[in-house]
Coordinates of C-alpha atoms in Angstrom, one line a residue:
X1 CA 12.2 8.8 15.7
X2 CA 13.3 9.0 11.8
X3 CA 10.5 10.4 9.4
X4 CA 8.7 7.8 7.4
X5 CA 6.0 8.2 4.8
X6 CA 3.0 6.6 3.8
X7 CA 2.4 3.7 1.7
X8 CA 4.9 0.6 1.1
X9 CA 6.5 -0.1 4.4
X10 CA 5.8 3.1 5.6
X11 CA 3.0 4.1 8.5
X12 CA -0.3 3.4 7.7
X13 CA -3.7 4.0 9.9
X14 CA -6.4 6.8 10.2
X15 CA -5.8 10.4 9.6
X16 CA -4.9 11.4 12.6
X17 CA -3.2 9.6 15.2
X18 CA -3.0 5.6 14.3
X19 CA -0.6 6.8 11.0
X20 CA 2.0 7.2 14.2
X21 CA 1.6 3.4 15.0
X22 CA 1.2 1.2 12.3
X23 CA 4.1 -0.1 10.7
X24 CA 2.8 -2.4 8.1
X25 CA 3.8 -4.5 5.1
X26 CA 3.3 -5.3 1.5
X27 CA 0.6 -3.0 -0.3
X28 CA -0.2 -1.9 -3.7
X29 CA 0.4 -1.4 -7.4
X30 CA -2.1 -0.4 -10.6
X31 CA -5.8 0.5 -10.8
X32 CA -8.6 0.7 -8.6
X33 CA -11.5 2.5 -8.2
X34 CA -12.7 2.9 -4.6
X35 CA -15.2 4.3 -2.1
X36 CA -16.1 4.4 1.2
X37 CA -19.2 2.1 2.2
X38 CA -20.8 4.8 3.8
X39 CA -20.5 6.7 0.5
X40 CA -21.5 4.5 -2.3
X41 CA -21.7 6.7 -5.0
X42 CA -19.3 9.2 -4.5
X43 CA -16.7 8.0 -6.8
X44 CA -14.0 9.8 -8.9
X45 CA -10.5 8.8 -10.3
X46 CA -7.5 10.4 -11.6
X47 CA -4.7 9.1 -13.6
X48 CA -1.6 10.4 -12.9
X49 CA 1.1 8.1 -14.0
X50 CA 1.2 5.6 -17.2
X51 CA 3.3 3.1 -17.7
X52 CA 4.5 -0.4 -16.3
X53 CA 4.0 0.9 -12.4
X54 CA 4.2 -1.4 -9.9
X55 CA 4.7 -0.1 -6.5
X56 CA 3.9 2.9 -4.3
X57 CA 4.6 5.3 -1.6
X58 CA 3.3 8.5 -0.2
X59 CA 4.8 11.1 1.6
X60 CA 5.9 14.7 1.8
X61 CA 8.9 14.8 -0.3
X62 CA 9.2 18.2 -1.2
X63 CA 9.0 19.8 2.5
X64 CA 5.3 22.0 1.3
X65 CA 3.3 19.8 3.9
X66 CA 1.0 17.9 1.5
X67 CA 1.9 14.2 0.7
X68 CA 3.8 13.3 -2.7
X69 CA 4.3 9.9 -4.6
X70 CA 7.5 7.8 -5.8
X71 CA 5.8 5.5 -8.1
X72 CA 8.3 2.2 -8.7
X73 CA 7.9 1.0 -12.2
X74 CA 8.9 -2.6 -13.1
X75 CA 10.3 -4.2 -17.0
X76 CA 13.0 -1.8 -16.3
X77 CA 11.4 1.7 -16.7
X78 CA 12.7 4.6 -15.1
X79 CA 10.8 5.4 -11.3
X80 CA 9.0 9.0 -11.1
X81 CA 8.4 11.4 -8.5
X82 CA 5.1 12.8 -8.6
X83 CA 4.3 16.0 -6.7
X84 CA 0.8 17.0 -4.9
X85 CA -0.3 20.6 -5.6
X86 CA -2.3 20.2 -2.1
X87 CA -5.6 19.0 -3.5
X88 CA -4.6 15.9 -4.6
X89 CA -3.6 17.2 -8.3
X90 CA -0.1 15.6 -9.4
X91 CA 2.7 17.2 -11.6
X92 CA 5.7 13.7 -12.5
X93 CA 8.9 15.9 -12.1
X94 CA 12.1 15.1 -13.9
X95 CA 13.7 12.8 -12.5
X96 CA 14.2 9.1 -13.8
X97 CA 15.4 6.9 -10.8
X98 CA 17.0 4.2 -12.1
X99 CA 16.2 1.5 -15.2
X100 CA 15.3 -1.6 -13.0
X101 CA 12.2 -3.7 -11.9
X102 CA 11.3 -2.6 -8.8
X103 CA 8.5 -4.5 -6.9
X104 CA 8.6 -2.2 -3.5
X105 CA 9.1 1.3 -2.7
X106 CA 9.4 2.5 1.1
X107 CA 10.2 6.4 2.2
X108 CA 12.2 7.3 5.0
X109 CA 14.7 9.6 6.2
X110 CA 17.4 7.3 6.1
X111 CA 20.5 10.0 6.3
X112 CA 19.5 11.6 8.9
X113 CA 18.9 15.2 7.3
X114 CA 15.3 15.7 8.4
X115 CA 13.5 14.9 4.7
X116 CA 12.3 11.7 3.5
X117 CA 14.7 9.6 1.0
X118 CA 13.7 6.3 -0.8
X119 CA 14.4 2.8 -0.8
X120 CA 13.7 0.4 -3.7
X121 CA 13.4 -3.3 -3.6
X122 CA 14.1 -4.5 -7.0
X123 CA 13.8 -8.3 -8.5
X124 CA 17.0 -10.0 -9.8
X125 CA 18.5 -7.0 -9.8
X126 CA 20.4 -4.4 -7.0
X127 CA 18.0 -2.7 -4.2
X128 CA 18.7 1.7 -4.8
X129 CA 18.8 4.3 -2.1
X130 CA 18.1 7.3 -3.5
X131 CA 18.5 10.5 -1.0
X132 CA 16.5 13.7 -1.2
X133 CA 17.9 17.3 -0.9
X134 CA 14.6 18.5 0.5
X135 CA 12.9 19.4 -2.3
X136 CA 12.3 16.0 -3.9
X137 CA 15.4 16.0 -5.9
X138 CA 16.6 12.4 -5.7
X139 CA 20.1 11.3 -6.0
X140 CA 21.1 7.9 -6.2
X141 CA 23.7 6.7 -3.3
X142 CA 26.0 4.5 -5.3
X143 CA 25.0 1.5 -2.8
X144 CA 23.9 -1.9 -4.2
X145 CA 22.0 -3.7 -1.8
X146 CA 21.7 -7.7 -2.7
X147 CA 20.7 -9.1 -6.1
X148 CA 17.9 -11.2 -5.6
X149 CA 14.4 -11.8 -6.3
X150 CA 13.4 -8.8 -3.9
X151 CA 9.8 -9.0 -2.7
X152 CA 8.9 -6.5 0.1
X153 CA 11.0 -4.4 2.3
X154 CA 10.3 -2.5 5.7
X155 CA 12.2 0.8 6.4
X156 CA 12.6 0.6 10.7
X157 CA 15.1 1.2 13.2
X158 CA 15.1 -2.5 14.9
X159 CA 18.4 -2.1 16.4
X160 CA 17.2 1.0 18.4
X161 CA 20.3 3.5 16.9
X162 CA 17.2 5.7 16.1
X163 CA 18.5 5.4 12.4
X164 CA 16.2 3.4 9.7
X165 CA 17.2 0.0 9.0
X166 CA 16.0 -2.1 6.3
X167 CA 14.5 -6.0 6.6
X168 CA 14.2 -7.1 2.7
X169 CA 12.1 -10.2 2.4
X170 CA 13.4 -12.3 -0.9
X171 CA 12.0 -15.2 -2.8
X172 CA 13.9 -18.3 -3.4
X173 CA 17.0 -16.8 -1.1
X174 CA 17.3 -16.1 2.9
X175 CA 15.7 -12.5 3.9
X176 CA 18.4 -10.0 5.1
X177 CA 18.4 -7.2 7.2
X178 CA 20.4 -4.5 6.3
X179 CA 21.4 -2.2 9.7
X180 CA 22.0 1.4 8.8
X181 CA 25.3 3.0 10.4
X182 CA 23.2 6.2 10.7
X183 CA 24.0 8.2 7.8
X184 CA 22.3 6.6 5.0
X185 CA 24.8 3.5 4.4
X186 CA 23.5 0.3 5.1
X187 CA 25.6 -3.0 6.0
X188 CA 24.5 -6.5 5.6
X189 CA 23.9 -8.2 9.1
X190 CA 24.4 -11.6 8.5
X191 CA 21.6 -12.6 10.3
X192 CA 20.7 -16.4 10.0
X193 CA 16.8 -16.4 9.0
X194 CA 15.2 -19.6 10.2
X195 CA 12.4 -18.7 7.7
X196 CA 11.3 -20.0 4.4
X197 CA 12.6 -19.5 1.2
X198 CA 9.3 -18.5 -0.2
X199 CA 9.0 -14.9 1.4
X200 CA 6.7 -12.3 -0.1
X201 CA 5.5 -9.5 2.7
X202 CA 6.7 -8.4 6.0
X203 CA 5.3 -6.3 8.7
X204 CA 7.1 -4.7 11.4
X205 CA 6.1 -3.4 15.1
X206 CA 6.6 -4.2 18.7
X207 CA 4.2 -7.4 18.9
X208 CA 4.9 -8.2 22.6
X209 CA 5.3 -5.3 24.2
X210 CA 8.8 -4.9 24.9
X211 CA 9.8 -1.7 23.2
X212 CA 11.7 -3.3 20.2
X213 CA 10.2 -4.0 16.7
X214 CA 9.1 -7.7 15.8
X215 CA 8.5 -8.9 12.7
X216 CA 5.8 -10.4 10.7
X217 CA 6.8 -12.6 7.4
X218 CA 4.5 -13.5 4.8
X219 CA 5.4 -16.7 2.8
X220 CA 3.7 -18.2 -0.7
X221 CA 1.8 -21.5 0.3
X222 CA 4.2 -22.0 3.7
X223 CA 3.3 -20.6 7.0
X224 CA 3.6 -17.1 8.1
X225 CA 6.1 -16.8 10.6
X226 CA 6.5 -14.5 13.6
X227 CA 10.1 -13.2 14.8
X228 CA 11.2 -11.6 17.9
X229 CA 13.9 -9.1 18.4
X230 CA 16.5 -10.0 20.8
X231 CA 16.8 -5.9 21.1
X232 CA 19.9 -5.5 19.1
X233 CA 18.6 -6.0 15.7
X234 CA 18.7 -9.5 15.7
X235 CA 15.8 -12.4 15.5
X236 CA 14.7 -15.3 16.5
X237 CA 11.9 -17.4 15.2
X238 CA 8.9 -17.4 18.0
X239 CA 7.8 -20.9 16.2
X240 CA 4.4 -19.8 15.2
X241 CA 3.3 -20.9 12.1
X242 CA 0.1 -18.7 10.8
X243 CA -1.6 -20.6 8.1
X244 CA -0.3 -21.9 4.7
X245 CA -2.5 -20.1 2.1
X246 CA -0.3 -18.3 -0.2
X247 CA -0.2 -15.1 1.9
X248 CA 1.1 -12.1 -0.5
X249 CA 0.5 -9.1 2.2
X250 CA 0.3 -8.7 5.9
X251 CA -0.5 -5.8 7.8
X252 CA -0.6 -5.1 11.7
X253 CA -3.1 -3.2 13.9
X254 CA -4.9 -3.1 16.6
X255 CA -8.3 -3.9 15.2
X256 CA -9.7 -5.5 18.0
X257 CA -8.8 -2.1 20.8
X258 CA -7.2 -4.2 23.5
X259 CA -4.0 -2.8 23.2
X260 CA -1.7 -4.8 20.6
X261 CA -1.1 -5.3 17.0
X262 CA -3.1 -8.0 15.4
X263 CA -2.5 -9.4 12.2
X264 CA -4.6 -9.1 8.5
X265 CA -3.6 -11.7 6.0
X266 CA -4.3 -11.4 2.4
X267 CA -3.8 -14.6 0.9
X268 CA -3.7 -15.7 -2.8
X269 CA -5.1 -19.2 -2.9
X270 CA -7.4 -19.0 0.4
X271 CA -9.6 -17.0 1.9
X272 CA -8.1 -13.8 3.4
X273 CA -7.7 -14.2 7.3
X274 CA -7.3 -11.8 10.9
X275 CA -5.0 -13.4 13.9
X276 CA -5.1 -12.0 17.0
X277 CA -2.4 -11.1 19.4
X278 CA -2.7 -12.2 23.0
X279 CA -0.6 -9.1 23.6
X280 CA 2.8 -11.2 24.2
X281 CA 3.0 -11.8 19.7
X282 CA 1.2 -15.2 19.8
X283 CA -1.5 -14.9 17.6
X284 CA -4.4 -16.9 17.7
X285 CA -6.9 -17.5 14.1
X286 CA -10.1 -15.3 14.6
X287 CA -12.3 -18.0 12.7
X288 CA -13.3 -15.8 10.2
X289 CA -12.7 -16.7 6.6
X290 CA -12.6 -13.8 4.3
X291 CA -13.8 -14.8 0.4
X292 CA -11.1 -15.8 -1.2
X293 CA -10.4 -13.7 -4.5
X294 CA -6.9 -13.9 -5.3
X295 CA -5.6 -11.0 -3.1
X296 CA -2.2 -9.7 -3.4
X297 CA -2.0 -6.3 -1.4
X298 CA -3.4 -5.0 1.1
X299 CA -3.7 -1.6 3.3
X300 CA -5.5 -0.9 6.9
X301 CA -6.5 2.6 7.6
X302 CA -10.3 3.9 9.2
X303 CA -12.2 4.7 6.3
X304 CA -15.7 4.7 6.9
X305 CA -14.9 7.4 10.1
X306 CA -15.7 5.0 13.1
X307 CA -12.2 5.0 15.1
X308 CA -11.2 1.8 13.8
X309 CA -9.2 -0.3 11.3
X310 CA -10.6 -1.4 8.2
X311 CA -9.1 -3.2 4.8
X312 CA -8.2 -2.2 1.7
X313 CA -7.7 -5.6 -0.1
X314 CA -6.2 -5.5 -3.7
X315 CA -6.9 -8.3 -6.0
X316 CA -6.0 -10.4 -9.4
X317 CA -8.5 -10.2 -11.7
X318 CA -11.4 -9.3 -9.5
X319 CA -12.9 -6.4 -8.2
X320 CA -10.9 -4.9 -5.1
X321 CA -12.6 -4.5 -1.7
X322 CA -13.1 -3.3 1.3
X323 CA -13.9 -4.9 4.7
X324 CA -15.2 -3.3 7.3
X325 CA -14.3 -3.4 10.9
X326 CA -17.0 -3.4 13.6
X327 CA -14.4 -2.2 16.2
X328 CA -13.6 -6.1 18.0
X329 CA -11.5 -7.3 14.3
X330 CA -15.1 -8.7 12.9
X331 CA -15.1 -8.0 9.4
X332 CA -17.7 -7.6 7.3
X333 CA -18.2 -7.0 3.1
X334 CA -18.2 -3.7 2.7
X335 CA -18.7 -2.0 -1.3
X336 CA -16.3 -3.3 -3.5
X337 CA -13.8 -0.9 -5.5
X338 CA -14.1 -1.4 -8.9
X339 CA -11.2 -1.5 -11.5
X340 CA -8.1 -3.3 -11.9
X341 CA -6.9 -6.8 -12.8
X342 CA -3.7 -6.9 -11.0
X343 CA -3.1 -4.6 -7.8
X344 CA 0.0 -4.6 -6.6
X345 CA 0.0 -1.8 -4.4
X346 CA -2.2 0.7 -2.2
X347 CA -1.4 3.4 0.2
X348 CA -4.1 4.8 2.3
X349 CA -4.0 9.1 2.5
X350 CA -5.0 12.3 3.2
X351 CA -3.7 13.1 -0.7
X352 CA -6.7 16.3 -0.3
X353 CA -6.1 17.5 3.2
X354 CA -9.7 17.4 3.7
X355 CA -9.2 14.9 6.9
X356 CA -10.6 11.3 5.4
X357 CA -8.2 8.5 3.3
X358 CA -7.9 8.7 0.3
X359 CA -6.4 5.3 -2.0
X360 CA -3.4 5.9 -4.0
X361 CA -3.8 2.2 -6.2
X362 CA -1.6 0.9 -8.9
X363 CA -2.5 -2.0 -10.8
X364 CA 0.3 -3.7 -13.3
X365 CA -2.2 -4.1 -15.9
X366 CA -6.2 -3.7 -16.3
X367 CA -9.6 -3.8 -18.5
X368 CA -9.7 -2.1 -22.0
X369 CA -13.0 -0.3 -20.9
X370 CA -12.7 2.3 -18.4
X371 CA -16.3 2.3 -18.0
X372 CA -15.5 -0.7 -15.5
X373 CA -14.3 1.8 -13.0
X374 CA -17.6 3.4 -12.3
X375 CA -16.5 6.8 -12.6
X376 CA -19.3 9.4 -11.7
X377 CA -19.5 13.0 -11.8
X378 CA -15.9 15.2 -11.1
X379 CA -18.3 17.3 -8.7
X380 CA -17.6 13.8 -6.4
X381 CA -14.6 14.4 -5.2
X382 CA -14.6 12.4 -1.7
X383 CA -12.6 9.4 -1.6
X384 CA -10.9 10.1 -4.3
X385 CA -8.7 6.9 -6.2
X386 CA -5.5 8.2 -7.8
X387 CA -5.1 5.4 -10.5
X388 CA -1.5 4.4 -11.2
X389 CA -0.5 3.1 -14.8
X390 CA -1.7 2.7 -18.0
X391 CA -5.0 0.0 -18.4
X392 CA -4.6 -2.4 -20.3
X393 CA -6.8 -5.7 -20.8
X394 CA -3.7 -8.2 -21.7
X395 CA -4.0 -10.3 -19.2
X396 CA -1.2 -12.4 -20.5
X397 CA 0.9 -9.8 -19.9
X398 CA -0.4 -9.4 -15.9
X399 CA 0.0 -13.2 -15.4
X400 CA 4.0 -12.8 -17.3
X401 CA 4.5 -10.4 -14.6
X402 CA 3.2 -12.5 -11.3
X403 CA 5.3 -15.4 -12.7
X404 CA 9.0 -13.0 -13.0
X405 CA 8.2 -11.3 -9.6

């Protein structure tokens, strides 16, 4: 199976073993502060990028066996590479990927050569693959993929070529999937989407069991939709339709432990909700009704140490936070993570190689007062939020950015 990173569409989960079989959608952007709830008051940030950042992912790009960051930066910036010294300290290297907006970053080995390259979604403007030599030099490919308002993107072989394919979800247009011929060039497949036009997240795995990957689409005030794959790359609508609250991130795992993916909503006007699989892909509503606070990203991971999945929930302008998982999908409030007026993205990592998550968060724009983040002592190191982007309390300018992407 190709290598895949963390963050983006990349594989999420606990330290160990459940990063192997999450494949999960939409996540994170700029600023927030968080901690785990059995560790109140051990917080601690770092700021390692400034700058209009908007998206994340997290993975070993330079081949040393610690986990590195390609930060996407939207109004046209230039993306950075930033490298981990192996305790979570980050140096930006040279490069400048690109001058586009890009709203999604997912890491992959999409050539074939055994490191992980990168895939950006951008909006209104060409999707970039940009292949690494190893050492987290990053070239770009020369392909143009689409020019549409790009929203999300998964990196997954559903065609089962055991090369990386792409499945972009686009606002305002038909999602594509792009198939990948195995060496790094991708190919529109033409694929006839009986979706809506209002995409914003996707989450791909095997739903019902059948050894192909499925997909999960997230749509702005229409229902989620669930698609199966024929297992040649193509899909068909299962006709579920999953709620109608302005979903802006899904994310699948098994957070009930009977087997199959379930589902974790993060919805924009509603409260966020869970839908369980019945282990075929048809997902039933759990009941619960998680306090609505404007969410826009989302990750899954097991941070408070009990063998399940919990959530990382990213929010516009409120506090982020986490729920907790009592190991049968009941959720419950767990500390909130300070910080941030506009997340766009989260990846949840071992960034220190001490064994527990760690939150790599960007926010597109924040408070003037970094006293919001609850910073304590540097001695508390454990979790530790690496804080994408430069706060700032123009909130005008966060709400200039939701409306363009």
């Amino acid at each position: 199976m190709k290598q895949s990173g963390f963050g983006g569409t990349a594989l999420r989960g606990n330290s160990v073993s459940q990063f192997k079989r999450h494949i999960l959608g939409k996540s994170v952007t700029l600023g927030i502060l968080m901690c785990l709830p059995a560790m109140a008051n051990a917080l601690d940030y770092k700021t390692i990028a400034s700058g209009d950042a908007f998206a994340v992912a997290v993975g070993d790009l330079d081949s040393d066996g610690d986990l590195d960051a390609f930060v996407g930066f939207a109004d046209d910036e230039e993306n950075r590479v930033y490298l981990n010294d192996g305790s979570g300290d980050f140096d930006k290297t040279d490069d400048e990927l690109g001058e586009s907006t890009t709203v999604f970053v997912a890491l992959g080995d999409v050539d074939g050569d055994g490191d992980l390259d990168a895939v950006a979604a951008n909006s209104y403007q060409p999707n970039r693959i940009w292949l690494n030599d190893g050492s987290a030099n990053f070239t770009d490919s020369g392909q143009t993929l689409g020019d549409s308002a790009s929203k999300a993107i998964a990196l997954v072989d559903v065609n089962g070529d055991d090369a990386l394919d792409i499945v972009e979800v686009i606002s305002g247009d038909e999602d594509v999937v792009w198939f990948n011929n195995g060496s790094g060039t991708f190919y529109n497949s033409w694929q006839d989407f009986e979706t809506t036009d209002s995409s914003t997240s996707v989450a791909a795995a095997d739903l019902d069991d059948d050894g192909d990957v499925d997909l999960v689409i997230g749509n702005d005030e229409q229902p989620n939709t669930v698609l199966f794959n024929d297992g040649t790359g193509y899909f068909v609508d299962s006709g579920q339709t999953l709620g109608a609250e302005a979903t802006h991130a899904v994310a699948l795992a098994d957070l009930d432990d009977d087997g199959d993916l379930d589902l974790f909503a993060a919805n924009y006007y509603d409260d966020n909700k869970v839908w369980l699989n019945d282990g075929s892909g048809y997902f039933s509503d759990s009941g619960q009704e998680l306090e609505d606070r404007r969410s826009y990203s989302l990750a899954l991971g097991d941070i408070d140490g009990d063998g399940d999945d919990d959530a990382v929930v990213g929010n516009y302008n409120k506090s982020n936070y986490i729920w907790t998982n009592d190991g049968s999908a009941n959720f419950s409030e767990g500390d909130h993570a300070k910080g941030g007026s506009y997340t766009t993205s989260i990846a949840l990592a071992d960034i220190d190689s001490d064994g527990n998550l760690e939150a790599v968060v960007v926010n597109f724009d924040g408070d003037d007062e970094d006293e919001e983040l609850g910073a304590t002592s540097a001695a508390l190191l454990m979790p530790l939020l690496l804080l994408f982007g430069l706060r700032r309390g123009r909130e005008r300018r966060a709400e200039r950015g939701r409306q363009a992407l």
